[in-house]
Coordinates of N, CA and C in Angstrom, one line a residue:
X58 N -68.8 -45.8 186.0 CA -69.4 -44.5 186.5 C -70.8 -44.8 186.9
X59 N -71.0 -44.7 188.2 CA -72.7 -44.5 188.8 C -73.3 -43.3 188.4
X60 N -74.5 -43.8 187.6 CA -75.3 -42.9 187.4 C -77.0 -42.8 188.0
X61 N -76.8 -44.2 188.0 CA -78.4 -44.2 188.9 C -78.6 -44.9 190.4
X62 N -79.5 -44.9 191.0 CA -79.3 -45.6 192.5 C -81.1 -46.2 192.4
X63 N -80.9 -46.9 192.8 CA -82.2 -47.7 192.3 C -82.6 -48.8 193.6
X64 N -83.7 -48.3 194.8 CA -84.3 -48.5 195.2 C -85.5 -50.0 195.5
X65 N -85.6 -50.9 196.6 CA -86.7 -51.3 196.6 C -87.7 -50.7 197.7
X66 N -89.0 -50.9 198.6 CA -89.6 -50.1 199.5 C -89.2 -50.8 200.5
X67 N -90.5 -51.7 200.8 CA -90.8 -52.0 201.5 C -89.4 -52.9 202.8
X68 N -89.2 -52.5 203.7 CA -87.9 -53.2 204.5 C -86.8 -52.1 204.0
X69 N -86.7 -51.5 203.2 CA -85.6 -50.7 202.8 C -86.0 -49.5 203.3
X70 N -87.0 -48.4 202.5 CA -87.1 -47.2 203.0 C -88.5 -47.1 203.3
X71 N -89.2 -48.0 203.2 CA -90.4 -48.0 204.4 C -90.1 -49.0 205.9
X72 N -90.0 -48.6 206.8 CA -90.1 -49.5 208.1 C -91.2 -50.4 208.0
X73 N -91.1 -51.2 207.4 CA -92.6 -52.1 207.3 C -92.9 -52.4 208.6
X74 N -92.1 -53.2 209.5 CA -92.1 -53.9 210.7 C -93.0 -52.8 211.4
X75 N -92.5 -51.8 211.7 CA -92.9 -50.8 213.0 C -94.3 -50.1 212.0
X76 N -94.0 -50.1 210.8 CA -95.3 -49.3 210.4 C -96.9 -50.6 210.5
X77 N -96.2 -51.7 210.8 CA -97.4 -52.7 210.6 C -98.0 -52.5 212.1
X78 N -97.2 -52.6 213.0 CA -97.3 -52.4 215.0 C -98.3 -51.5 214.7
X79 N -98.2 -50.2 214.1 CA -99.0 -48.8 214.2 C -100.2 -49.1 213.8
X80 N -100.4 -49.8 212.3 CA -101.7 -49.9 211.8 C -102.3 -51.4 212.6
X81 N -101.7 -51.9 213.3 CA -102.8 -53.2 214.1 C -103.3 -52.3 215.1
X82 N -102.5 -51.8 216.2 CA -102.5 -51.1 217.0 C -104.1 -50.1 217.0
X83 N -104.0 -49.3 215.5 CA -104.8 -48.5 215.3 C -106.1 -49.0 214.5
X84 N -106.1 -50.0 214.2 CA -106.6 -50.9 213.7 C -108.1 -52.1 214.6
X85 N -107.4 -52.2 215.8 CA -108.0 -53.0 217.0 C -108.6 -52.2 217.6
X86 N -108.1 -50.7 218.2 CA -109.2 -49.6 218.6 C -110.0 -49.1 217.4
X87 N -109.8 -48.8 216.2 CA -111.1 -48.6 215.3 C -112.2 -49.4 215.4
X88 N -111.8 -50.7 215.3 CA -112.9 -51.7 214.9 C -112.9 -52.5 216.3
X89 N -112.6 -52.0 217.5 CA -113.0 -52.4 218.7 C -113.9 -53.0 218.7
X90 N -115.2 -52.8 218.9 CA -116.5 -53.4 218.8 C -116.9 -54.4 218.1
X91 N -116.4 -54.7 216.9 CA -116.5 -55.7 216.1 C -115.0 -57.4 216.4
X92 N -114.0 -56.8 217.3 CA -112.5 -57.8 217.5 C -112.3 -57.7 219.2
X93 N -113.0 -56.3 219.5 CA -112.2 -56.6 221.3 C -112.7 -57.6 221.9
X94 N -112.8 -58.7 221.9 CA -113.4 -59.6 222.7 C -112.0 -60.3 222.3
X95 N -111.3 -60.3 221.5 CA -109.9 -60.8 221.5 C -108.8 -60.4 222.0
X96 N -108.4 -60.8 222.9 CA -107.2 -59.9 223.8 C -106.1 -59.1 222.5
X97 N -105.9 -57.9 222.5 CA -104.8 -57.4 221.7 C -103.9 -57.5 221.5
X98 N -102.9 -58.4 222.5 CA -102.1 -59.1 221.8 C -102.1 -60.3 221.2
X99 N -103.1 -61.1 221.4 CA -103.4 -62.4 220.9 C -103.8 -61.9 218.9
X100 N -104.6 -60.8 218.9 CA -104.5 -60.3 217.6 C -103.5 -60.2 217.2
X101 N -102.9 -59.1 217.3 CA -101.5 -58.6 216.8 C -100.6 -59.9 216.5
X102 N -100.1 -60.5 217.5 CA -99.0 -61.4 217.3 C -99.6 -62.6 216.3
X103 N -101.1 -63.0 216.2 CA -101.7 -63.8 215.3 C -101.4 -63.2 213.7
X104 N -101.7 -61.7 214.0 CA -101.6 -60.7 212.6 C -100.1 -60.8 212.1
X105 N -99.4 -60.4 212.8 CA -97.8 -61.0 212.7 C -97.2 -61.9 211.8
X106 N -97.7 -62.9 212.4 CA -97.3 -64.4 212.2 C -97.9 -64.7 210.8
X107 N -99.0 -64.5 210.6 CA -99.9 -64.6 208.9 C -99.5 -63.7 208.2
X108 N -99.3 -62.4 208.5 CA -98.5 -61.5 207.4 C -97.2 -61.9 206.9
X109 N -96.3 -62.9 207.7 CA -94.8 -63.1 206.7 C -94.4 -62.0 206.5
X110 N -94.1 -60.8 207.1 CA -93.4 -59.8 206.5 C -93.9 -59.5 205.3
X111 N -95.4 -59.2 205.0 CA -95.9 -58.7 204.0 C -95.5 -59.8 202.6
X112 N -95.3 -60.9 202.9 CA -95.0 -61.4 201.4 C -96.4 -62.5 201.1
X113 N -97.3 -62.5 202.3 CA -98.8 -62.7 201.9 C -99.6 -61.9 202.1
X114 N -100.5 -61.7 201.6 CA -101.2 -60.7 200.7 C -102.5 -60.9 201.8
X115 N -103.3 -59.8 202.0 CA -104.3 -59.4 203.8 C -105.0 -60.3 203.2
X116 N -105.5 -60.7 202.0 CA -107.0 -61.5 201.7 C -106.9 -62.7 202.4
X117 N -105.8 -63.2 202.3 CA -105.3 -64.7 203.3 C -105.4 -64.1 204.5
X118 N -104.5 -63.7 204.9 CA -104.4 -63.1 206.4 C -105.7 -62.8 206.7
X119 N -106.8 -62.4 206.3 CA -108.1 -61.8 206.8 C -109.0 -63.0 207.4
X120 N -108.9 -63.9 206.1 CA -110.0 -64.9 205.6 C -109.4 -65.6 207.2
X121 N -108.1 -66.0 207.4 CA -107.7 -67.0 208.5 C -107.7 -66.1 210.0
X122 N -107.5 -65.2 210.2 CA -108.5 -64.6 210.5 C -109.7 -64.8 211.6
X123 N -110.6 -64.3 210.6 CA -112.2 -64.2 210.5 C -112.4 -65.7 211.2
X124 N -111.9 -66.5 210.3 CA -112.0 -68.5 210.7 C -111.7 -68.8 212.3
X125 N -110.2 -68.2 212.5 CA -109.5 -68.6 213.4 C -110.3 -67.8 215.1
X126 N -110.4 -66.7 214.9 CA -111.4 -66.2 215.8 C -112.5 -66.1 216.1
X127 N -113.4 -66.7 214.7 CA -114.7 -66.9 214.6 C -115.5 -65.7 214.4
X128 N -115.0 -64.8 213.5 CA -115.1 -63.5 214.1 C -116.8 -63.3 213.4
X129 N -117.7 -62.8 213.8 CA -119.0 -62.6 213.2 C -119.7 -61.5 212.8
X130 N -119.1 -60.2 213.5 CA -119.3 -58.9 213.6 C -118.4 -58.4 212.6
X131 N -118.0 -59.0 211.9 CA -117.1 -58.2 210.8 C -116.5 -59.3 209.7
X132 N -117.0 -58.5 208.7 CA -116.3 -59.5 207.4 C -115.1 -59.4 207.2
X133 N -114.0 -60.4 206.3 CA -112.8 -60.3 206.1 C -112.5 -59.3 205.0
X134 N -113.4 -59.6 204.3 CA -113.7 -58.1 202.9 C -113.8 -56.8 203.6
X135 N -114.5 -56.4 204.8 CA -114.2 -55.2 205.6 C -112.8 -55.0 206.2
X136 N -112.3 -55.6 207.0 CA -110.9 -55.7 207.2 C -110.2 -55.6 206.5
X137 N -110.0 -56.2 205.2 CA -109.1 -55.9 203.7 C -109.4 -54.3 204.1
X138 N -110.7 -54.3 203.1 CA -110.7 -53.0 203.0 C -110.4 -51.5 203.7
X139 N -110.6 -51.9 205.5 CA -109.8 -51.1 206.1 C -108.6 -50.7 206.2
X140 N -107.6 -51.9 205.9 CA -106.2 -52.5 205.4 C -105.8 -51.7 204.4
X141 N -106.6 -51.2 203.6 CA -106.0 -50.8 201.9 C -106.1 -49.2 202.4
X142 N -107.6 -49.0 203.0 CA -107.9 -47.2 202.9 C -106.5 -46.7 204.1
X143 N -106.0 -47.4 205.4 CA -106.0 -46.8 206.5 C -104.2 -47.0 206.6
X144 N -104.0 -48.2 205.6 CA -102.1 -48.2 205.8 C -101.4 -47.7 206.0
X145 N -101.5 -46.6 204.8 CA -101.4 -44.9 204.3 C -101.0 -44.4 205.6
X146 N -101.9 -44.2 206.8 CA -101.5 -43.5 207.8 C -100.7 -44.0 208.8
X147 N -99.6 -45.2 209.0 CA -99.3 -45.7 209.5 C -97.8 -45.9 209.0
X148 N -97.3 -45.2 207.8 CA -96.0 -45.3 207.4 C -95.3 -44.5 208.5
X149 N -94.0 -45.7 208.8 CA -93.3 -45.2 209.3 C -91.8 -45.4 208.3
X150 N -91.0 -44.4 208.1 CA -89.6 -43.7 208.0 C -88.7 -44.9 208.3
X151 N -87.9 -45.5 207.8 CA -86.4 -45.8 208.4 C -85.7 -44.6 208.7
X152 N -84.7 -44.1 209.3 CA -84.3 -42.8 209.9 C -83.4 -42.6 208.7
X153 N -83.2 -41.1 208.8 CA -82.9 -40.6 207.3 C -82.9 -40.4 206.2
X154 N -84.3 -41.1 206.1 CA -84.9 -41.5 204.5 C -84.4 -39.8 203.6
X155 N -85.4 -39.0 204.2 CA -85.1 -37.9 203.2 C -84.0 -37.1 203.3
X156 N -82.7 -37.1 204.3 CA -81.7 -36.6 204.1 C -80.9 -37.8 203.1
X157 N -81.2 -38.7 203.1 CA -80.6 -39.8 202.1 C -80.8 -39.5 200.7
X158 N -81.8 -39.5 200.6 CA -82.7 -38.5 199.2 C -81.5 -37.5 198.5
X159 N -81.9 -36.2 199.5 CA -81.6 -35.2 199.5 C -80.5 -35.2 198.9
X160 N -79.4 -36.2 199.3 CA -77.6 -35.9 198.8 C -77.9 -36.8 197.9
X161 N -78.1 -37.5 197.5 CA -78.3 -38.3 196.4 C -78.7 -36.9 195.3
X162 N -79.5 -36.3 195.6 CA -80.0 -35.2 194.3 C -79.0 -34.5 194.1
X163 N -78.8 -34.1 195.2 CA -77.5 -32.9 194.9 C -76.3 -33.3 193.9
X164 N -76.0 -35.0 194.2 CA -74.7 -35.5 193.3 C -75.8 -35.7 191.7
X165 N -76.8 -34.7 191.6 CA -77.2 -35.7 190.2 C -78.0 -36.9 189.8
X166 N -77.9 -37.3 190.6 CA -77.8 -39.0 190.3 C -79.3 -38.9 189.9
X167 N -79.5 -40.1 189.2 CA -81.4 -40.7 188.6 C -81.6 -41.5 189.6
X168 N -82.6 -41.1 189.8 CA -82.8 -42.3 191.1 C -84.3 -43.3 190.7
X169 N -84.7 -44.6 190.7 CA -85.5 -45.4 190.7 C -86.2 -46.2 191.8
X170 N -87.0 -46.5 191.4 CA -87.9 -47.7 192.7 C -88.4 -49.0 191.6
X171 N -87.9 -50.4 192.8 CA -88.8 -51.5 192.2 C -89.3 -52.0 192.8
X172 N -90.3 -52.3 193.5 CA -91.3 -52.7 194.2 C -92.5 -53.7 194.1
X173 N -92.4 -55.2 195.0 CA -93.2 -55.4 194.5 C -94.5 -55.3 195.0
X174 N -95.5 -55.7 195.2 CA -97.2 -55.7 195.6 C -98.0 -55.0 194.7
X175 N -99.0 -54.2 195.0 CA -99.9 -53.8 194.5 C -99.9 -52.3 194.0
X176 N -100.2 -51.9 193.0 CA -100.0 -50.8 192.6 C -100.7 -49.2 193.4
X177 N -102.0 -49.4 193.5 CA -102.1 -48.3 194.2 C -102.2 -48.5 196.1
X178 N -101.7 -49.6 196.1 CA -101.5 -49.7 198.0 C -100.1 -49.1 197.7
X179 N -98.9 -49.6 197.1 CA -97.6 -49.1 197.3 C -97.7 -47.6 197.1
X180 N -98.2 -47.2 195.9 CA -98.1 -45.5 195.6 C -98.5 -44.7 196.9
X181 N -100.0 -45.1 197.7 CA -100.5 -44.7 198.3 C -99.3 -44.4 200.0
X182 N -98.3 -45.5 200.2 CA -97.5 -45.7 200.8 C -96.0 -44.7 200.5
X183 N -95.8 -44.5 199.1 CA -94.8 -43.7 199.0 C -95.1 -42.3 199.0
X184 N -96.2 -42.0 198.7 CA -97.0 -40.7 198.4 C -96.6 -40.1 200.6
X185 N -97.1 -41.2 201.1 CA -97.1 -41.1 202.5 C -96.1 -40.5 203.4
X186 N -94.7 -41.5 202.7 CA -93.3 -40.9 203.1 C -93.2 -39.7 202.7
X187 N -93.6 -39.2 201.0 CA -92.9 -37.9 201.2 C -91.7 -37.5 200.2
X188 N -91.7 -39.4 199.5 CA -90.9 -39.2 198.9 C -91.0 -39.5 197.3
X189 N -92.3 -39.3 196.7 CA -92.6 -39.6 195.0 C -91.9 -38.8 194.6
X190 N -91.6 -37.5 194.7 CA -90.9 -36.6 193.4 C -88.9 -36.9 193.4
X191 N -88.8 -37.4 194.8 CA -87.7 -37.6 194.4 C -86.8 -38.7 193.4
X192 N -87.9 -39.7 192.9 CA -87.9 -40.7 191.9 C -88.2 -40.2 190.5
X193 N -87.1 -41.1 190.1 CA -87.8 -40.6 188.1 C -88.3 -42.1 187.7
X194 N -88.2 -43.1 187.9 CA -88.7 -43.9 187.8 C -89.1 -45.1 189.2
X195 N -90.6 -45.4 188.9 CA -91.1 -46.1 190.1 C -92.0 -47.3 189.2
X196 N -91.0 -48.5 189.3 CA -92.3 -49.8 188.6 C -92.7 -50.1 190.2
X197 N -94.5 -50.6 189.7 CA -94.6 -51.5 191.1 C -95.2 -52.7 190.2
X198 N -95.0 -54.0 191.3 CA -94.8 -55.6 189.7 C -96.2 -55.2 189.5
X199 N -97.5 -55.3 190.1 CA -98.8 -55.5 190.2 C -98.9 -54.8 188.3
X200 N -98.3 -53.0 188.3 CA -98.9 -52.6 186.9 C -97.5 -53.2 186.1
X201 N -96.8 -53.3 186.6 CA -95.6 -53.7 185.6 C -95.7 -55.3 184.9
X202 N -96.4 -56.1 185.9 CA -97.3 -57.6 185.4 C -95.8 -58.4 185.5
X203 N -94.8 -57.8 186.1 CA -93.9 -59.0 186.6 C -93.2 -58.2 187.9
X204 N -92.7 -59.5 188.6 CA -91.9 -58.8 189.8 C -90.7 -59.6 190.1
X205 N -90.2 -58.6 191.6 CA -88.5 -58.9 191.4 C -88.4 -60.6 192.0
X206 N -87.7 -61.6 191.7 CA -86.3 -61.0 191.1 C -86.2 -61.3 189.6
X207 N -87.4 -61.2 188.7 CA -87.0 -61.7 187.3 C -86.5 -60.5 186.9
X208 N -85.2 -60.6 186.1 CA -84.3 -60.0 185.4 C -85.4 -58.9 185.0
X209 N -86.6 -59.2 184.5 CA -87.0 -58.1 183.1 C -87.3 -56.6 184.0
X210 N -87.8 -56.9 185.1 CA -88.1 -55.9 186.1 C -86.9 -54.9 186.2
X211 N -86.0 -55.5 186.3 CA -84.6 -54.7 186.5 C -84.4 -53.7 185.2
X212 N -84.3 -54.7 184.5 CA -84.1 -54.0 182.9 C -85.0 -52.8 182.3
X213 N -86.1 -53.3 182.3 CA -87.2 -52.4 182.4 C -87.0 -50.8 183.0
X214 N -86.3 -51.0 184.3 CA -86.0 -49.2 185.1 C -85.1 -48.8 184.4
X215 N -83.8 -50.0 184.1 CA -82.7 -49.6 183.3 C -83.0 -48.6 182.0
X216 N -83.5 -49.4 181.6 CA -84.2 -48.8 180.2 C -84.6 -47.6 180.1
X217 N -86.2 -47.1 181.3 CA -86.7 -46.3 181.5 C -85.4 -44.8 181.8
X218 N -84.7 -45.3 182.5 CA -83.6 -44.3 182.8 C -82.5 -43.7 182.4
X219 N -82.6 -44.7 180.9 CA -81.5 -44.4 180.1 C -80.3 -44.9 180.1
X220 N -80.0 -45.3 181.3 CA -78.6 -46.3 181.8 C -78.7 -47.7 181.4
X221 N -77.0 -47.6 181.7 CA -76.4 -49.3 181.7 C -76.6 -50.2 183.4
X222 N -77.1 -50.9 183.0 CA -77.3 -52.3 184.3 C -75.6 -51.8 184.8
X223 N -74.5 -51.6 185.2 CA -73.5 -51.2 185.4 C -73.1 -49.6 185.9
X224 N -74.0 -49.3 185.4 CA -74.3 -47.9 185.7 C -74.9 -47.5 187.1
X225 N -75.8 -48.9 187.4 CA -76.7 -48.5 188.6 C -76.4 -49.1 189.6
X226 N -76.4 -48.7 190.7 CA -76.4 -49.5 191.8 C -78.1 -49.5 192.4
X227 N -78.2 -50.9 193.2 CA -79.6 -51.4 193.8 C -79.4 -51.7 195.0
X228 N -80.5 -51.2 195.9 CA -80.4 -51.5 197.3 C -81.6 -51.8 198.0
X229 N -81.8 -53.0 198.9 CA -82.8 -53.4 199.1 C -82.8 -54.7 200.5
X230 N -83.2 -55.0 201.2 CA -83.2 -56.0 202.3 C -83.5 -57.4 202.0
X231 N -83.9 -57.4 200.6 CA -84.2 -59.0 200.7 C -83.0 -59.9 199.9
X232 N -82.3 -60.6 200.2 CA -81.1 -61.3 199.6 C -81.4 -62.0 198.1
X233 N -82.3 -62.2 198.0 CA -82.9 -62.6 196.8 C -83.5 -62.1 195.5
X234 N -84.4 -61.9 196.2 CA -85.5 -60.8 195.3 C -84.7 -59.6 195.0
X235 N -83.9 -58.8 195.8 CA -83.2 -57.7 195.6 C -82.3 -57.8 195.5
X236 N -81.1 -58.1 196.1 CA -79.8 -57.7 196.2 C -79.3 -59.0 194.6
X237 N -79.6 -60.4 194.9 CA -79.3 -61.4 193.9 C -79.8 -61.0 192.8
X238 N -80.8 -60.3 192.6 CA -81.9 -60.2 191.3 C -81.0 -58.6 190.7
X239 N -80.6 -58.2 191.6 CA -79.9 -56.8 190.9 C -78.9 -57.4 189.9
X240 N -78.5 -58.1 190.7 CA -76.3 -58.8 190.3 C -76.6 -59.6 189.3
X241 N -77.9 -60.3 189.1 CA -77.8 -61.0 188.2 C -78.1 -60.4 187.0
X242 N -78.0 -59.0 186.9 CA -78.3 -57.7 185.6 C -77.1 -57.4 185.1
X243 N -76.1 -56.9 186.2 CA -74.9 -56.2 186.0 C -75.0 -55.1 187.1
X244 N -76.3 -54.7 187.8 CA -76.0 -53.9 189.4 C -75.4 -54.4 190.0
X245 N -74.9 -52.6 190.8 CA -74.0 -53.8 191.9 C -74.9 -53.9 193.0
X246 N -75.1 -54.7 194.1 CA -76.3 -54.8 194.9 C -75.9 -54.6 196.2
X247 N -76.7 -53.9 196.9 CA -76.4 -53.5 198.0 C -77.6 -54.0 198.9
X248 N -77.0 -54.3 200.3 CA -77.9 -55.3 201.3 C -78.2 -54.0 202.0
X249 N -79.6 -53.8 202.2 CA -79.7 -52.9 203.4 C -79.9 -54.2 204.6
X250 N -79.3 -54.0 205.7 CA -79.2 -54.9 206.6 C -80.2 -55.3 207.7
X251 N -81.1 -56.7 207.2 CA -81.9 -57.1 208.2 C -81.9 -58.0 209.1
X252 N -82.6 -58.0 209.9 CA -82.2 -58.9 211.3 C -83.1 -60.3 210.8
X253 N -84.1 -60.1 209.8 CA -84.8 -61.7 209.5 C -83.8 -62.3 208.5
X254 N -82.7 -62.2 208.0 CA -82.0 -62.6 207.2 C -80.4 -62.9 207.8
X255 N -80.1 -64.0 207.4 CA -78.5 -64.0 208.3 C -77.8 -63.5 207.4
X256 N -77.9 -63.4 206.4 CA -76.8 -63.2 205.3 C -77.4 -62.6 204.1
X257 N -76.3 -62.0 202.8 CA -76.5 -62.3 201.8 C -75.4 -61.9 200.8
X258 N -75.2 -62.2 199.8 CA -74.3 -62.3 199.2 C -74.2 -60.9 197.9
X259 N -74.0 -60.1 198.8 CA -73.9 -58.5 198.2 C -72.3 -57.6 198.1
X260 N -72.3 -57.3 197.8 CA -71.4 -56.4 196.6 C -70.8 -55.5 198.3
X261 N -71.9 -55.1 199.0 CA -72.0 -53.6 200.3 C -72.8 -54.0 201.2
X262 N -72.9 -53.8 202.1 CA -74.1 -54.1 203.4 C -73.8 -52.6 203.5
X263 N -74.9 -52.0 203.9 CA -75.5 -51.3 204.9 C -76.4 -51.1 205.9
X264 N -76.0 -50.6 207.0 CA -76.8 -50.4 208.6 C -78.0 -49.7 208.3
X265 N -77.8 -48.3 208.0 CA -78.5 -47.4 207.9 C -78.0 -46.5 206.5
X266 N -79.6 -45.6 206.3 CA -79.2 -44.9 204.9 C -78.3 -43.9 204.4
X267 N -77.7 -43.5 205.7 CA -76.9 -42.6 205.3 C -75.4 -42.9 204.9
X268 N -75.2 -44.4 204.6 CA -73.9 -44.4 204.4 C -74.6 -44.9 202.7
X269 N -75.1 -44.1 202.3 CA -75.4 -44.5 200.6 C -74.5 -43.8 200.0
X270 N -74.6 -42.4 200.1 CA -74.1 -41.7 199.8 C -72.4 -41.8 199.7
X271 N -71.8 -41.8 200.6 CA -70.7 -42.0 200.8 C -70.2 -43.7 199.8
X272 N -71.0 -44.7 199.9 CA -70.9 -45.5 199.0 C -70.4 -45.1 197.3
X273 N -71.6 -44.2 197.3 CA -72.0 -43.8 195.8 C -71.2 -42.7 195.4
X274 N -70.7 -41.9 196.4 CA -69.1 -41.1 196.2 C -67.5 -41.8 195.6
X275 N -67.9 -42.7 196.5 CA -66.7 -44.1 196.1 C -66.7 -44.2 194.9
X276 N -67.7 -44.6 194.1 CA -68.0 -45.5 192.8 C -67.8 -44.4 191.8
X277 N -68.2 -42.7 192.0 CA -68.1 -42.1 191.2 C -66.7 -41.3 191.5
X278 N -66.0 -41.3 192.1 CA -64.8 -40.9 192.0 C -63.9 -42.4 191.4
X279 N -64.1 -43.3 191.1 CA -63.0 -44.5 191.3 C -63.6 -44.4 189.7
X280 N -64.5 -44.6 189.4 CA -65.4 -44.8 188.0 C -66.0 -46.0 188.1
X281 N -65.7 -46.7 189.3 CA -66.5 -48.4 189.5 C -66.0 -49.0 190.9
X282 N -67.4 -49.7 191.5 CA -66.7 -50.2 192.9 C -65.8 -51.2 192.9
X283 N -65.1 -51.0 193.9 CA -64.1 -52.2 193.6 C -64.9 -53.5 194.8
X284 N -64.8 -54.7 194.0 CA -66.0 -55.6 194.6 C -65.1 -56.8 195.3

């Protein structure tokens, strides 16, 4: 029987990709005066390419940067810092985030988040969407002091929620960190489906959020997915 549905953010129910376009975008006209002498695409696609899909952290990305353009008119510690205050305004939605929500509550269900990076950049980001109250529990690794895919992270929400690792299903984009790090608890793990990834070795793929639901109807009428 599913009883909880348990969440990661970033690639899943934040658009990282399109929300990052927004904040360079908005980012290059702020601090124009201090970077336009660098053609704006030559930023952006530079910014791109050093971010990794958010799995390096701006202080790198800043520092190479600052080096790589020579930049003089502006520190890499200002940039961070613009980075942390201005993110916030640049979340963008995967489509149907909160009708996804929405039936999810209606069936009951506990719902969680495990996320990794930094604790008040992430909050600041979910606070954004719209969607904190619909969570009963949210670790982010930075205050939790471990991240996915070590088992304890998993366990940890389990715990917090009152459920069995069996109980919950987990859904997330990265084949590793999320979907593999769920299964290796007893979730069953669900791929939300990305184009940087060819594969992964999940339980469910999903396109978009609205076939959660219907997933998590399956599991609770059958009493367990059939895998």
């Amino acid at each position: 029987m599913i009883k909880a549905v348990l969440f990661d953010l970033d690639g899943t129910l934040l658009n990282r990709d399109e929300s990052l376009k927004v904040f360079i975008d908005k980012q290059y006209e702020r601090l124009f005066d201090f970077i336009g002498h660098i053609p704006k695409d030559t930023y952006t696609a530079r910014f791109i390419q050093l971010d990794s899909r958010g799995y390096v952290w701006k202080d790198k990305v800043y520092r190479q940067l600052v080096e790589e353009f020579r930049l003089t008119k502006v520190t890499w510690e200002e940039l961070l810092e613009d980075y942390v205050n201005e993110f916030k305004f640049c979340c963008v939605p995967f489509d149907n985030l909160l009708l996804m929500l929405e039936e999810l509550k209606k069936r009951k269900l506990l719902i969680g988040m495990i996320t990794n990076g930094y604790g008040r950049f992430q909050m600041d980001n979910i606070k954004a969407l719209g969607i904190e109250d619909y969570f009963q529990v949210i670790l982010v690794s930075e205050w939790e002091d471990i991240k996915k895919p070590d088992p304890h992270i998993f366990l940890r929400a389990v715990e917090k929620l009152g459920v069995l690792p069996n109980e919950c299903v987990f859904i997330g984009d990265h084949p590793e960190n999320d979907v593999q790090g769920a299964k290796n608890v007893g979730m069953i793990g669900i791929w939300k489906k990305d184009i940087h990834w060819p594969d992964a070795q999940a339980d469910y793929v999903v396109n978009d959020l609205m076939e959660i639901p219907a997933l998590v109807d399956g599991a609770m009428e059958e009493g367990n997915m059939n895998r």
